[in-house]
Coordinates of C-alpha atoms and ligand atoms in Angstrom, one line a residue:
M1235 CA 34.6 -5.4 28.3
K1236 CA 34.0 -8.0 25.7
G1237 CA 32.3 -11.5 25.8
L1238 CA 29.6 -10.7 28.4
M1239 CA 26.9 -12.3 26.4
M1240 CA 26.5 -15.3 24.2
D1241 CA 27.9 -15.0 20.7
Y1242 CA 24.4 -15.3 19.1
Q1243 CA 24.4 -14.2 15.5
L1244 CA 21.4 -12.3 14.4
T1245 CA 20.8 -14.0 11.0
L1246 CA 17.8 -15.1 9.0
Q1247 CA 18.4 -18.7 10.1
P1248 CA 16.6 -18.4 13.4
I1249 CA 13.8 -16.6 11.7
L1250 CA 13.3 -19.5 9.3
Q1251 CA 13.7 -22.1 12.0
R1252 CA 11.2 -20.4 14.3
G1253 CA 8.5 -20.3 11.6
Y1254 CA 9.0 -24.0 11.0
R1255 CA 9.4 -25.3 14.5
L1256 CA 6.6 -23.3 16.1
F1257 CA 4.1 -22.8 13.3
P1258 CA 4.4 -25.7 10.9
K1259 CA 0.6 -25.9 10.4
K1260 CA 0.2 -22.2 9.5
E1261 CA -0.6 -21.5 5.9
I1262 CA 1.0 -19.6 3.1
A1263 CA -1.5 -18.8 0.3
S1264 CA -0.6 -17.5 -3.2
K1265 CA -2.9 -16.5 -6.0
F1266 CA -2.3 -17.8 -9.5
G1267 CA -5.1 -16.7 -11.8
D1268 CA -8.3 -18.2 -10.6
T1269 CA -6.7 -20.7 -8.2
M1270 CA -5.0 -20.4 -4.9
H1271 CA -1.8 -22.4 -4.1
R1272 CA -1.7 -23.3 -0.5
Y1273 CA 0.9 -25.0 1.7
T1274 CA 2.2 -24.7 5.2
Y1275 CA 5.3 -23.4 6.9
A1276 CA 6.4 -27.1 7.3
D1277 CA 6.1 -27.6 3.5
F1278 CA 7.8 -24.3 2.9
Y1279 CA 10.7 -25.3 5.2
G1280 CA 11.3 -28.5 3.3
R1281 CA 11.4 -26.7 0.0
V1282 CA 13.8 -24.1 1.3
G1283 CA 16.1 -26.9 2.3
Q1284 CA 15.8 -28.4 -1.2
L1285 CA 16.6 -25.0 -2.7
A1286 CA 19.7 -24.6 -0.6
N1287 CA 20.9 -28.0 -1.7
A1288 CA 20.3 -27.1 -5.3
L1289 CA 22.1 -23.8 -5.0
T1290 CA 25.1 -25.6 -3.5
K1291 CA 25.1 -28.1 -6.4
L1292 CA 25.0 -25.2 -8.9
G1293 CA 28.2 -23.9 -7.3
V1294 CA 26.8 -20.9 -5.5
N1295 CA 29.4 -19.6 -3.1
K1296 CA 29.1 -17.4 0.0
G1297 CA 28.3 -13.8 -0.9
D1298 CA 27.2 -14.6 -4.5
R1299 CA 24.3 -12.5 -5.7
I1300 CA 21.3 -14.4 -6.8
G1301 CA 18.7 -12.4 -8.7
T1302 CA 14.9 -12.9 -8.5
F1303 CA 12.5 -11.6 -11.2
A1304 CA 9.2 -12.5 -9.7
W1305 CA 5.8 -11.5 -8.4
N1306 CA 4.8 -12.0 -4.8
S1307 CA 4.4 -15.7 -4.3
Y1308 CA 5.5 -18.7 -2.2
R1309 CA 8.4 -19.5 -4.5
H1310 CA 9.7 -16.0 -4.1
L1311 CA 9.4 -16.5 -0.3
E1312 CA 11.5 -19.7 -0.6
L1313 CA 14.2 -17.6 -2.3
Y1314 CA 14.0 -14.9 0.4
F1315 CA 15.2 -17.5 2.9
G1316 CA 16.9 -20.3 0.9
V1317 CA 19.4 -18.0 -0.7
P1318 CA 20.6 -16.0 2.4
C1319 CA 20.4 -18.9 4.8
M1320 CA 22.9 -20.9 2.7
G1321 CA 25.2 -17.9 2.6
A1322 CA 24.4 -16.1 -0.7
V1323 CA 22.6 -12.8 -1.3
V1324 CA 19.0 -12.5 -2.6
H1325 CA 18.8 -9.6 -5.0
T1326 CA 15.3 -8.7 -5.9
L1327 CA 15.0 -7.2 -9.4
N1328 CA 12.4 -4.7 -10.1
L1329 CA 10.4 -6.1 -13.0
R1330 CA 9.0 -2.7 -14.0
L1331 CA 12.4 -1.1 -14.7
P1332 CA 13.2 0.0 -18.3
P1333 CA 15.5 -2.6 -19.9
D1334 CA 18.7 -0.5 -19.8
Q1335 CA 18.4 0.0 -16.0
L1336 CA 17.6 -3.6 -15.4
A1337 CA 20.7 -4.6 -17.3
Y1338 CA 22.7 -2.1 -15.4
I1339 CA 21.5 -3.5 -12.1
V1340 CA 22.2 -7.1 -12.9
N1341 CA 25.7 -6.3 -14.2
H1342 CA 26.5 -4.0 -11.3
A1343 CA 25.4 -6.6 -8.8
E1344 CA 27.1 -9.3 -10.8
D1345 CA 24.2 -11.7 -10.4
Q1346 CA 25.2 -15.3 -10.9
I1347 CA 21.7 -16.8 -11.4
I1348 CA 18.3 -15.3 -12.0
F1349 CA 15.1 -17.0 -10.8
V1350 CA 12.3 -15.8 -13.0
D1351 CA 8.5 -16.4 -13.0
N1352 CA 7.4 -18.0 -16.2
S1353 CA 5.1 -15.2 -17.0
L1354 CA 8.0 -12.7 -16.8
V1355 CA 10.4 -14.6 -19.1
P1356 CA 9.6 -12.4 -22.2
L1357 CA 10.5 -9.3 -20.2
L1358 CA 13.9 -10.8 -19.3
E1359 CA 14.5 -12.1 -22.8
R1360 CA 14.7 -8.5 -23.9
V1361 CA 17.8 -7.8 -21.9
A1362 CA 19.4 -11.3 -21.5
G1363 CA 21.9 -10.5 -24.3
E1364 CA 23.4 -7.7 -22.2
L1365 CA 23.7 -9.6 -18.9
K1366 CA 27.4 -10.4 -18.4
T1367 CA 27.6 -12.5 -15.3
V1368 CA 24.4 -14.7 -15.3
K1369 CA 25.2 -18.4 -15.7
H1370 CA 21.7 -19.9 -15.3
Y1371 CA 18.1 -18.8 -15.6
V1372 CA 15.8 -20.8 -13.4
I1373 CA 12.2 -20.7 -14.5
M1374 CA 9.5 -20.9 -11.9
G1375 CA 6.3 -22.5 -13.1
D1376 CA 5.7 -24.3 -16.4
V1377 CA 8.5 -23.8 -18.8
A1378 CA 7.7 -22.8 -22.4
E1379 CA 9.9 -22.1 -25.3
T1380 CA 12.4 -19.3 -24.5
S1381 CA 15.4 -17.7 -26.0
L1382 CA 17.0 -17.4 -22.5
P1383 CA 20.3 -19.4 -22.5
N1384 CA 21.1 -22.1 -19.8
T1385 CA 17.6 -22.5 -18.4
L1386 CA 16.6 -24.8 -15.7
S1387 CA 13.2 -25.6 -14.2
Y1388 CA 12.7 -24.6 -10.6
E1389 CA 10.6 -27.6 -9.7
D1390 CA 12.9 -30.0 -11.4
L1391 CA 15.9 -28.4 -9.8
I1392 CA 14.7 -28.5 -6.2
G1393 CA 12.6 -31.7 -6.8
A1394 CA 15.8 -33.7 -7.1
E1395 CA 17.1 -32.6 -3.8
S1396 CA 16.8 -33.6 -0.2
A1397 CA 14.9 -31.3 2.2
D1398 CA 17.7 -31.7 4.8
F1399 CA 20.4 -29.1 4.5
A1400 CA 23.3 -28.5 6.9
W1401 CA 22.9 -24.7 7.4
P1402 CA 26.3 -23.1 7.6
Q1403 CA 27.4 -20.9 10.5
L1404 CA 26.9 -17.3 9.3
D1405 CA 28.1 -14.0 10.6
E1406 CA 25.4 -11.5 11.3
N1407 CA 27.3 -8.9 9.3
D1408 CA 27.3 -11.1 6.2
A1409 CA 25.2 -9.8 3.3
A1410 CA 21.7 -11.3 3.0
G1411 CA 19.7 -9.2 0.6
M1412 CA 20.0 -6.5 -2.0
C1413 CA 17.7 -4.0 -3.6
Y1414 CA 18.3 -1.0 -5.9
T1415 CA 16.5 2.3 -5.4
S1416 CA 13.9 3.1 -7.9
G1417 CA 13.3 6.8 -7.5
T1418 CA 16.6 8.2 -8.7
T1419 CA 17.5 10.0 -11.9
G1420 CA 20.5 8.3 -13.4
N1421 CA 21.3 4.7 -12.7
P1422 CA 19.7 3.1 -9.6
K1423 CA 21.8 2.8 -6.5
G1424 CA 22.3 -0.4 -4.7
A1425 CA 21.5 -1.1 -1.0
L1426 CA 23.1 -4.3 0.4
Y1427 CA 21.4 -5.5 3.6
S1428 CA 23.2 -7.5 6.3
H1429 CA 21.5 -10.4 8.1
R1430 CA 21.7 -8.3 11.3
A1431 CA 19.9 -5.4 9.7
I1432 CA 17.0 -7.6 8.5
F1433 CA 16.9 -9.4 11.9
L1434 CA 16.7 -6.2 13.9
H1435 CA 14.2 -4.7 11.4
T1436 CA 12.0 -7.8 11.8
M1437 CA 11.9 -7.2 15.5
G1438 CA 11.3 -3.5 15.0
L1439 CA 8.5 -4.0 12.6
S1440 CA 6.8 -6.4 14.9
L1441 CA 6.6 -4.1 18.0
T1442 CA 3.1 -3.2 19.1
D1443 CA 3.9 0.5 18.7
T1444 CA 5.0 0.0 15.1
A1445 CA 2.9 -2.4 13.0
G1446 CA 2.3 -4.8 15.9
L1447 CA 2.4 -8.0 13.8
S1448 CA 1.4 -11.2 15.5
E1449 CA 0.7 -14.9 14.9
R1450 CA -2.9 -14.0 14.7
D1451 CA -2.5 -11.7 11.7
V1452 CA -3.2 -12.7 8.2
V1453 CA -0.6 -10.6 6.3
M1454 CA -1.0 -9.6 2.7
P1455 CA 2.0 -7.8 1.3
V1456 CA 0.7 -6.0 -1.8
V1457 CA 3.9 -4.0 -1.9
P1458 CA 6.0 -6.0 -4.4
M1459 CA 8.7 -8.2 -3.0
F1460 CA 11.2 -6.2 -5.2
H1461 CA 10.3 -3.0 -3.4
A1462 CA 12.5 -2.8 -0.3
M1463 CA 12.0 -6.5 0.6
A1464 CA 8.2 -6.0 0.7
W1465 CA 8.9 -3.7 3.6
G1466 CA 10.2 -6.6 5.6
L1467 CA 6.7 -8.2 6.0
P1468 CA 7.7 -11.7 4.7
F1469 CA 10.5 -11.9 7.3
A1470 CA 8.3 -10.8 10.2
A1471 CA 5.4 -13.0 9.2
T1472 CA 7.7 -16.1 9.1
Y1473 CA 9.2 -15.2 12.4
L1474 CA 5.9 -14.9 14.1
G1475 CA 4.0 -17.6 12.2
S1476 CA 1.4 -15.2 10.7
K1477 CA -0.6 -16.6 7.8
L1478 CA 0.8 -15.0 4.5
V1479 CA -1.3 -14.1 1.5
F1480 CA 0.5 -13.4 -1.7
P1481 CA -1.5 -11.7 -4.6
G1482 CA 0.9 -12.7 -7.3
A1483 CA 0.4 -10.7 -10.5
H1484 CA -3.1 -9.9 -9.5
M1485 CA -3.2 -6.4 -8.1
Q1486 CA -6.5 -5.0 -9.5
P1487 CA -8.9 -3.7 -6.9
Q1488 CA -11.2 -6.7 -7.5
D1489 CA -8.4 -9.1 -6.8
L1490 CA -7.3 -7.4 -3.6
A1491 CA -10.9 -7.0 -2.3
G1492 CA -11.5 -10.7 -3.1
L1493 CA -8.4 -11.8 -1.3
I1494 CA -9.1 -9.6 1.7
Q1495 CA -12.6 -11.1 2.0
D1496 CA -11.8 -14.8 1.2
E1497 CA -8.6 -15.1 3.2
R1498 CA -9.8 -12.9 6.1
V1499 CA -6.7 -10.6 5.7
T1500 CA -6.0 -8.5 8.9
L1501 CA -3.0 -6.5 7.7
A1502 CA -2.3 -5.4 4.1
A1503 CA 0.4 -3.1 2.9
G1504 CA 1.1 -1.1 -0.2
V1505 CA 1.6 2.3 -1.8
P1506 CA -1.3 4.8 -1.9
S1507 CA -2.0 4.5 -5.7
L1508 CA -3.1 0.9 -5.1
W1509 CA -5.7 1.8 -2.5
F1510 CA -7.3 4.6 -4.5
G1511 CA -8.8 2.0 -6.8
L1512 CA -9.8 -0.2 -3.9
Q1513 CA -11.6 2.7 -2.3
T1514 CA -13.7 3.3 -5.4
L1515 CA -14.6 -0.4 -5.6
L1516 CA -15.5 -0.8 -2.0
E1517 CA -17.9 2.2 -2.3
Q1518 CA -20.0 0.1 -4.7
G1519 CA -20.5 -2.4 -1.9
G1520 CA -20.5 -6.2 -2.1
Y1521 CA -17.2 -7.0 -0.3
D1522 CA -16.7 -8.0 3.4
T1523 CA -13.5 -6.3 4.6
S1524 CA -14.3 -6.5 8.3
S1525 CA -11.3 -8.7 9.0
V1526 CA -8.8 -5.8 8.3
R1527 CA -7.3 -4.3 11.4
A1528 CA -4.8 -2.2 9.6
M1529 CA -3.6 -1.2 6.2
I1530 CA 0.0 0.0 6.1
V1531 CA 0.3 2.8 3.5
G1532 CA 3.7 4.2 2.6
G1533 CA 6.1 4.9 -0.2
S1534 CA 4.3 8.1 -1.0
A1535 CA 2.1 10.4 1.2
A1536 CA -1.2 8.9 2.2
P1537 CA -3.6 11.8 1.8
R1538 CA -5.7 12.6 4.9
S1539 CA -8.8 12.2 2.9
M1540 CA -7.8 8.6 2.2
I1541 CA -7.1 7.9 5.8
E1542 CA -10.5 9.4 6.8
G1543 CA -12.4 7.8 4.0
F1544 CA -11.2 4.2 4.6
E1545 CA -11.8 4.5 8.3
K1546 CA -15.2 6.2 8.2
N1547 CA -16.7 4.4 5.2
F1548 CA -15.3 0.9 5.6
G1549 CA -13.9 0.7 9.2
I1550 CA -10.4 0.1 7.9
P1551 CA -7.7 2.0 9.9
I1552 CA -4.8 3.2 7.8
L1553 CA -1.3 3.1 9.4
H1554 CA 0.7 5.7 7.6
A1555 CA 4.4 4.9 7.5
W1556 CA 7.5 6.3 5.9
G1557 CA 10.6 4.5 4.9
M1558 CA 13.3 4.1 2.2
T1559 CA 15.0 1.3 0.4
E1560 CA 18.2 2.4 2.1
M1561 CA 16.5 1.8 5.5
T1562 CA 15.4 -1.9 5.0
P1563 CA 13.0 0.2 4.9
L1564 CA 11.0 1.3 7.9
G1565 CA 11.7 4.7 9.5
T1566 CA 8.5 6.3 11.0
V1567 CA 4.9 5.3 11.7
A1568 CA 2.0 7.6 12.5
N1569 CA 0.4 5.8 15.5
L1570 CA -1.3 8.1 18.0
K1571 CA 0.1 8.5 21.5
S1572 CA -2.3 7.4 24.2
Y1573 CA -3.3 10.8 25.3
M1574 CA -4.1 11.8 21.7
D1575 CA -7.2 9.5 21.8
E1576 CA -8.9 12.4 23.7
W1577 CA -8.1 14.9 21.0
P1578 CA -10.8 16.1 18.6
D1579 CA -11.3 14.1 15.4
D1580 CA -9.7 16.8 13.3
E1581 CA -6.5 16.9 15.3
R1582 CA -6.2 13.1 15.4
Y1583 CA -6.5 12.8 11.6
A1584 CA -4.0 15.6 11.2
V1585 CA -1.5 13.6 13.3
R1586 CA -2.2 10.4 11.4
A1587 CA -1.7 12.0 8.0
K1588 CA 1.8 13.0 9.0
Q1589 CA 4.6 10.4 8.4
G1590 CA 4.9 9.7 12.1
I1591 CA 7.5 9.3 14.8
A1592 CA 10.7 7.4 14.5
V1593 CA 10.3 3.7 15.2
P1594 CA 12.4 2.2 18.0
G1595 CA 15.8 1.6 16.4
V1596 CA 15.8 4.7 14.2
E1597 CA 17.1 8.1 15.2
L1598 CA 16.2 11.2 13.2
R1599 CA 16.9 14.9 12.9
G1600 CA 16.2 17.8 10.5
I1601 CA 19.1 19.9 9.2
D1602 CA 18.7 23.3 7.6
E1603 CA 20.7 25.0 4.8
N1604 CA 23.3 26.2 7.3
G1605 CA 23.9 22.7 8.7
D1606 CA 22.0 23.4 11.9
E1607 CA 19.4 21.2 13.5
I1608 CA 15.9 22.5 13.0
P1609 CA 13.7 23.0 16.1
W1610 CA 10.8 20.6 16.6
D1611 CA 8.2 23.3 16.0
G1612 CA 6.2 21.8 13.2
K1613 CA 7.1 24.8 11.0
T1614 CA 10.8 25.0 10.2
M1615 CA 11.8 23.0 7.2
G1616 CA 15.0 21.0 6.9
E1617 CA 16.4 17.9 5.3
L1618 CA 15.6 14.7 7.2
Q1619 CA 18.6 12.7 8.3
V1620 CA 18.5 9.3 9.9
R1621 CA 20.8 6.7 11.6
G1622 CA 20.2 3.3 13.0
P1623 CA 21.2 -0.4 12.8
W1624 CA 19.1 -1.2 9.6
I1625 CA 20.3 1.9 7.6
I1626 CA 23.0 1.3 5.0
R1627 CA 26.4 2.9 5.6
A1628 CA 27.1 3.5 1.9
Y1629 CA 25.6 2.6 -1.5
Y1630 CA 26.9 -0.6 -3.0
Q1631 CA 30.1 0.2 -4.9
D1632 CA 28.9 3.7 -5.8
E1633 CA 30.7 6.9 -5.7
R1634 CA 27.4 8.8 -5.2
S1635 CA 27.6 7.6 -1.6
E1636 CA 29.9 10.5 -0.8
N1637 CA 27.1 13.1 -0.9
A1638 CA 24.5 10.9 0.7
F1639 CA 26.1 10.4 4.1
M1640 CA 27.3 12.9 6.6
N1641 CA 29.1 12.2 9.9
G1642 CA 27.3 8.9 10.5
W1643 CA 23.9 10.1 9.3
F1644 CA 22.1 9.2 6.1
R1645 CA 20.8 12.2 4.1
T1646 CA 17.3 11.2 3.0
G1647 CA 16.7 14.0 0.5
D1648 CA 13.3 14.5 2.0
V1649 CA 12.4 18.0 3.2
V1650 CA 10.4 17.8 6.5
T1651 CA 9.1 19.6 9.5
I1652 CA 9.1 18.0 12.9
D1653 CA 6.4 18.9 15.4
P1654 CA 6.8 19.2 19.2
E1655 CA 5.5 15.7 19.7
G1656 CA 8.2 14.4 17.3
Y1657 CA 5.9 13.7 14.4
V1658 CA 7.7 14.1 11.0
Q1659 CA 5.8 15.6 8.1
I1660 CA 7.3 15.2 4.6
V1661 CA 7.0 18.5 2.8
D1662 CA 8.6 17.2 -0.4
R1663 CA 11.5 15.6 -2.0
T1664 CA 14.2 18.2 -2.2
K1665 CA 13.9 18.2 -5.9
D1666 CA 10.1 18.4 -6.0
L1667 CA 9.6 21.6 -4.0
V1668 CA 8.5 24.6 -6.0
K1669 CA 10.7 27.6 -5.7
S1670 CA 8.5 30.5 -6.3
G1671 CA 10.3 33.8 -6.0
G1672 CA 12.2 33.4 -2.7
E1673 CA 9.5 31.1 -1.2
W1674 CA 9.1 27.3 -1.2
I1675 CA 5.8 25.7 -2.0
S1676 CA 5.1 22.1 -0.9
T1677 CA 3.6 20.1 -3.7
V1678 CA 2.6 17.3 -1.2
D1679 CA 0.4 19.7 0.7
L1680 CA -1.4 20.8 -2.5
E1681 CA -1.8 17.3 -3.8
N1682 CA -3.3 16.1 -0.5
A1683 CA -5.7 19.0 -0.5
I1684 CA -6.8 18.4 -4.1
M1685 CA -7.2 14.7 -3.5
A1686 CA -9.7 15.5 -0.7
H1687 CA -12.2 16.7 -3.3
P1688 CA -14.7 13.9 -3.7
D1689 CA -14.6 14.0 -7.5
V1690 CA -10.8 13.6 -7.7
L1691 CA -9.1 10.2 -8.0
E1692 CA -5.4 11.3 -8.4
A1693 CA -3.5 14.6 -8.3
S1694 CA 0.1 15.6 -8.7
V1695 CA 1.6 19.0 -8.5
I1696 CA 4.9 19.9 -10.3
A1697 CA 7.0 23.0 -10.7
V1698 CA 6.9 24.6 -14.1
P1699 CA 9.4 27.3 -15.2
H1700 CA 8.0 30.8 -14.9
P1701 CA 9.7 34.0 -16.3
K1702 CA 9.0 36.1 -13.3
W1703 CA 8.9 33.7 -10.3
V1704 CA 11.4 31.1 -11.5
E1705 CA 8.9 28.3 -10.9
R1706 CA 5.2 28.1 -10.2
P1707 CA 3.0 25.1 -9.3
L1708 CA 0.9 23.3 -11.9
A1709 CA -1.7 20.8 -10.7
I1710 CA -2.4 17.7 -12.8
V1711 CA -5.7 16.1 -11.9
V1712 CA -7.5 12.8 -12.7
T1713 CA -11.2 12.9 -11.9
R1714 CA -13.3 9.9 -11.0
P1715 CA -14.6 8.1 -14.1
D1716 CA -18.3 8.0 -13.0
L1717 CA -19.0 11.7 -12.7
D1718 CA -22.4 13.0 -13.9
T1719 CA -21.1 16.5 -14.4
P1720 CA -17.4 17.2 -15.2
L1721 CA -15.4 18.8 -12.4
E1722 CA -14.4 22.4 -13.1
K1723 CA -11.1 24.0 -12.1
E1724 CA -13.0 26.7 -10.2
A1725 CA -14.4 24.1 -7.8
I1726 CA -10.8 23.0 -6.9
Y1727 CA -9.6 26.6 -6.6
A1728 CA -12.6 27.4 -4.3
M1729 CA -11.6 24.5 -2.1
L1730 CA -7.9 25.3 -2.0
S1731 CA -8.5 28.9 -1.3
A1732 CA -9.9 28.1 2.1
E1733 CA -6.6 26.4 3.1
F1734 CA -3.8 28.1 1.2
A1735 CA -2.6 31.7 0.6
K1736 CA -3.1 33.0 -2.9
W1737 CA 0.6 32.8 -3.8
Q1738 CA 0.6 29.1 -2.9
L1739 CA -2.2 28.2 -5.3
P1740 CA -1.3 26.4 -8.6
D1741 CA -1.2 28.7 -11.6
D1742 CA -3.2 26.3 -13.6
I1743 CA -5.0 22.9 -13.3
V1744 CA -5.0 20.5 -16.1
F1745 CA -7.1 17.3 -16.3
I1746 CA -5.6 14.1 -17.7
D1747 CA -6.7 10.5 -17.9
E1748 CA -4.1 8.9 -15.7
I1749 CA -1.0 10.0 -13.7
P1750 CA 2.1 8.1 -14.9
K1751 CA 3.5 5.8 -12.2
T1752 CA 7.0 4.8 -11.3
S1753 CA 8.2 1.2 -11.3
V1754 CA 6.9 0.8 -7.7
G1755 CA 3.6 2.5 -8.3
K1756 CA 4.3 6.1 -7.1
F1757 CA 3.2 9.2 -9.1
D1758 CA 6.1 9.7 -11.6
K1759 CA 7.0 13.4 -11.4
K1760 CA 10.0 12.9 -13.7
V1761 CA 7.6 11.9 -16.5
L1762 CA 5.1 14.6 -15.7
R1763 CA 7.9 17.3 -15.6
A1764 CA 9.1 16.1 -19.0
Q1765 CA 5.6 16.1 -20.4
F1766 CA 4.8 19.6 -19.2
Q1767 CA 8.2 21.3 -19.5
D1768 CA 6.9 23.6 -22.2
Y1769 CA 3.6 24.2 -20.7
K1770 CA 2.6 27.8 -20.9
L1771 CA 1.1 28.9 -17.7
P1772 CA -1.7 31.5 -18.1
T1773 CA 0.3 33.8 -15.7
A1774 CA 3.6 33.6 -17.7
Ligands
AMP1406 P1 11.8 4.1 -2.1 O1 13.0 3.7 -1.4 O2 11.8 3.9 -3.5 O3 10.5 3.6 -1.5 O4 11.6 5.7 -1.9 C1 11.7 6.3 -0.6 C2 11.1 7.7 -0.7 O5 9.7 7.6 -0.9 C3 11.3 8.5 0.5 O6 12.5 9.2 0.6 C4 10.1 9.5 0.4 O7 10.4 10.6 -0.5 C5 9.1 8.7 -0.2 N1 8.1 8.2 0.8 C6 8.2 7.0 1.4 N2 7.1 6.9 2.3 C7 6.5 8.1 2.3 C8 5.3 8.6 2.9 N3 4.6 7.9 3.8 N4 5.0 9.9 2.7 C9 5.6 10.6 1.7 N5 6.7 10.2 1.1 C10 7.1 8.9 1.3

């Protein structure tokens, strides 16, 4: 039977309206160099209206893709709402992509306008000649000399407009946002999000049993706004009226610690590599981080040592989460179930270091090589597959979709085990597992164990070709800079031997200065594999 309920469309418009109507006094703070820009949700709403009027005058039509090339700041937030709420699609461009991939994405999405931070103009100038569909570049901040064609100033553009805008009636299945995946070899793949997906994800993210966002939170998305819509936090914060803190281009540990202290941040979110540096800084003392109630860590595995370290040393609980660009992005969170509070410390940390249970809204299963569902025994490995209302049905105009979806499920490419409590543990990306003889070795397990050594800052494990075993693991380690005596390989082997069988141990350990990072700050195994492809293992 149809028509039982009101025809209420789940779009970003009610999210925007709620932030403005109920929380006009709440603040949005953005860091620019040594100064903070501050305004309220009321100011924000007025400027979003001005932006929507300006876009209309520029001839933006429903469904047009509008690119952003920007750090996390209040203007980027205005685009997050102004563009989709007037009917177009906000396409966040990853500013750390190599030029050829950036050009590919803009051309593939057919972006009509690109809004760019003034500090990032030189990066965009390098590819502008190859961008086929862009009619205007709108520069945010002071405009200097540039070779970009057809430039406009953001402040001039919106300053000329009225704050009143007649928001059009939208369908919840209309496109609202767009993001390309960063981890793939070959060209990035596009995920186009509907209003409905973002609306439902906003509700899902806000539940107490997921991240439990509230009006009382001071939310600092350190995860870039071009990485899977900053994990949905800007939408949820606006809906609930949480104070927002944007770090801008300032992501150094000192900047983050300073913002946490001065703005009294309660909830921060980002990939693990960001927090390693913060951990080292906080150990030196001098910062008050007592306001933090949770730090969401995802994008790569949060090592257990990090989860324990932040909690025991600084009283900062880490909430480990797993998600994907294709999933708007939240999939699982590792909250404890109530009865686990009674469990011994060791077991509780072991649960929290897993990627967690499916959030309400997401269903998941593991599928083995024969296409059968794996048992939830915490041992059997399979590919993680997911389905739910905020997971894309196909990549945007991309024939690679064919292999990525199966009977209504999305194949994540992550190899997992699922334990009897339903907690998922990522063993590896399919392509990162080490195939040694007939056995698989998890690089994630080894990395987490190595990073538990107090002298280790970063560690990555990759497969290296081996004449007898096909592949064997090689560990690449970065030690802390302040060590009195250098860390020896033997110390790492001694520690690993307590936990792993001999055949699982890396065949060698090399020390380097820094692990290369991907455009969203994850350890870049592609680069490491290329760097060490001819590495001669002592066992080979
Ligand atoms: P992206 O969409 O670029 O963020 O990449 C998604 C991929 O990141 C997933 O398929 C996982 O391989 C990885 N990932 C995300 N969160 C986690 C996590 N908490 N632990 C381990 N891997 C993760």
